Amino acid sequence: MDTQDKLFAPLRLPCGVVLKNRIAKSAMSDSLGDGSGHPTQTQINLYQRWAQGGLGLSIIGEVQGSPDFAEKPGNLVLNGKADLTLFRELAIKGGENGSHLWLQLGHGGALAYAPTSAPQGPSALDLPGLTCSEMPLDVVRNVPANFARTAQLAQDAGFGGVQIHAAHGFLLSQFLSPLFNKRRDEYGGPIENRMRLLIETIDAVRAAVGPEFPIAVKLNSSDQLEGGFAEDDAHKVVAALDTTSVDLIDISGGTYFPGAKSASDAAGGGPYFLEFAKRARAATTVPLMLTGGFKTFAQAQAALAEGIVDIVGLARALALEPSLPDLWRANKALTPVFPRFSEAPEGGITAWYTMRLTTIGTDTLAPDFGDLDPAITAYEARDKARTDIWLKHFGRPD
Ligand SMILES: Cc1cc2nc3c(=O)[nH]c(=O)nc-3n(C[C@H](O)[C@H](O)[C@H](O)COP(=O)(O)O)c2cc1C
């Protein structure tokens, strides 16, 4: 098999589900929910467009089980109160062309969007730009059941799988991090305790969806923060995940902690986290996905050819060109052109890419990339408008 074939070879997951190729659209919070936690037609168009472009797997970012700890007011909220009609349409259209559409199950925790939340993390924090209270133990103990309920609804609505979000500084990743997690109960202290909530969540989700439904975990290789979740601990988590029923470990890194580095805002060369993935490969037989910094066909091909990972995860490259898998298969667009933004403010690049997703969903992709500032302005204005809708719909959290 030559390496081109490898990228387009099917992958059988431990649960028995087969993905048609090795190219995944990594989770992106698209900010295209309607403000009441339901999908919009623009969002459905976006995922249909990606499915038509030849992806094996596509993951919707930050789908919340509760409106109380959302990452953004454009998140989807999937719980017993949700109307499943548009979720079902999203599942069907985003799953066209043999593509798999999964939901990433999120909980913002300490980083929940403050205008719609009273953020709670593993421990109380009062830092510039980040204030949260400590999550009470009975609430912590309910987290796995809440993730499980949303996973079951995802399955009922026709989605192909779920990804448990334990990366980038959101709730489950905060529990892993000694910087966020100073608890003295069974969820804090040594890494075996800090990973307890993640493992319990996987077990609860598996019990809810049965043995044949894919479950992935997105895990940081490191938070890239001094005193945070570091590589040695991350390898212990990989070893523990090896003994669970997960079907895929998606390796990432960085956080949205104020002032910290996030992978989606990074401008430099990639792919990131390759060395970590190599070591993880030796420690687990669970299929590995690597996300972050893949820009070219040659990079994707090399990561697979060297046997380091089983799936290549792309986020920004697929925001630039939603048909990249089909183009690569036809030997085209092997080195996509990325925009370069000098002096982007924190979060600015991520905001630009989020607005790019809207232009795909509305079929208004312009021939040039457009500037950063108008994109940031439009992004912020939309979040503000959606916050008003969210608060009217869900009410203000206590
Ligand atoms: C607009 C945007 C939104 C993102 N939202 C999420 C998200 O909801 N969940 C997640 O795990 N990662 C999210 N990410 C991070 C990406 O999945 C990925 O880890 C990161 O962008 C690095 O990959 P890339 O270099 O291929 O873009 C987002 C990235 C972008 C650009």
mmCIF file of N, CA and C in Angstrom, residues 4 23 35 82 128 171 173 205 208 217 270 311 319 376:
data_model
loop_
_atom_site.group_PDB
_atom_site.id
_atom_site.type_symbol
_atom_site.label_atom_id
_atom_site.label_comp_id
_atom_site.label_asym_id
_atom_site.label_seq_id
_atom_site.Cartn_x
_atom_site.Cartn_y
_atom_site.Cartn_z
ATOM 1 N N GLN A 4 -0.294 7.297 -0.112
ATOM 2 C CA GLN A 4 -1.542 7.946 -0.537
ATOM 3 C C GLN A 4 -2.715 7.051 -0.141
ATOM 4 N N ILE A 23 -8.882 10.889 7.516
ATOM 5 C CA ILE A 23 -8.863 12.354 7.653
ATOM 6 C C ILE A 23 -10.090 12.781 8.452
ATOM 7 N N GLY A 35 -28.670 30.156 19.642
ATOM 8 C CA GLY A 35 -28.770 30.935 20.885
ATOM 9 C C GLY A 35 -29.678 30.254 21.898
ATOM 10 N N ALA A 82 -34.279 19.604 24.857
ATOM 11 C CA ALA A 82 -33.996 20.015 23.477
ATOM 12 C C ALA A 82 -35.035 19.438 22.519
ATOM 13 N N PRO A 128 -6.968 37.422 37.308
ATOM 14 C CA PRO A 128 -7.420 38.377 36.292
ATOM 15 C C PRO A 128 -8.038 37.624 35.108
ATOM 16 N N LEU A 171 -13.655 21.714 31.566
ATOM 17 C CA LEU A 171 -13.829 21.058 32.872
ATOM 18 C C LEU A 171 -12.988 19.793 33.102
ATOM 19 N N SER A 173 -10.455 18.677 31.619
ATOM 20 C CA SER A 173 -9.034 19.013 31.539
ATOM 21 C C SER A 173 -8.588 19.787 32.785
ATOM 22 N N VAL A 205 -20.658 6.954 29.932
ATOM 23 C CA VAL A 205 -21.076 7.129 28.536
ATOM 24 C C VAL A 205 -21.174 5.751 27.866
ATOM 25 N N ALA A 208 -24.254 3.984 28.735
ATOM 26 C CA ALA A 208 -25.454 4.584 28.133
ATOM 27 C C ALA A 208 -25.607 4.243 26.660
ATOM 28 N N VAL A 217 -11.857 10.366 23.127
ATOM 29 C CA VAL A 217 -11.476 11.324 24.163
ATOM 30 C C VAL A 217 -10.470 12.291 23.544
ATOM 31 N N GLY A 270 3.835 23.334 12.111
ATOM 32 C CA GLY A 270 3.395 22.097 12.759
ATOM 33 C C GLY A 270 3.987 20.911 12.040
ATOM 34 N N ILE A 311 -5.215 8.432 12.609
ATOM 35 C CA ILE A 311 -6.065 9.454 11.986
ATOM 36 C C ILE A 311 -5.374 10.800 12.131
ATOM 37 N N ALA A 319 -11.203 24.616 7.497
ATOM 38 C CA ALA A 319 -11.976 25.858 7.465
ATOM 39 C C ALA A 319 -11.577 26.663 6.229
ATOM 40 N N ILE A 376 -13.187 39.895 13.795
ATOM 41 C CA ILE A 376 -13.288 39.903 15.262
ATOM 42 C C ILE A 376 -14.518 40.705 15.696
#
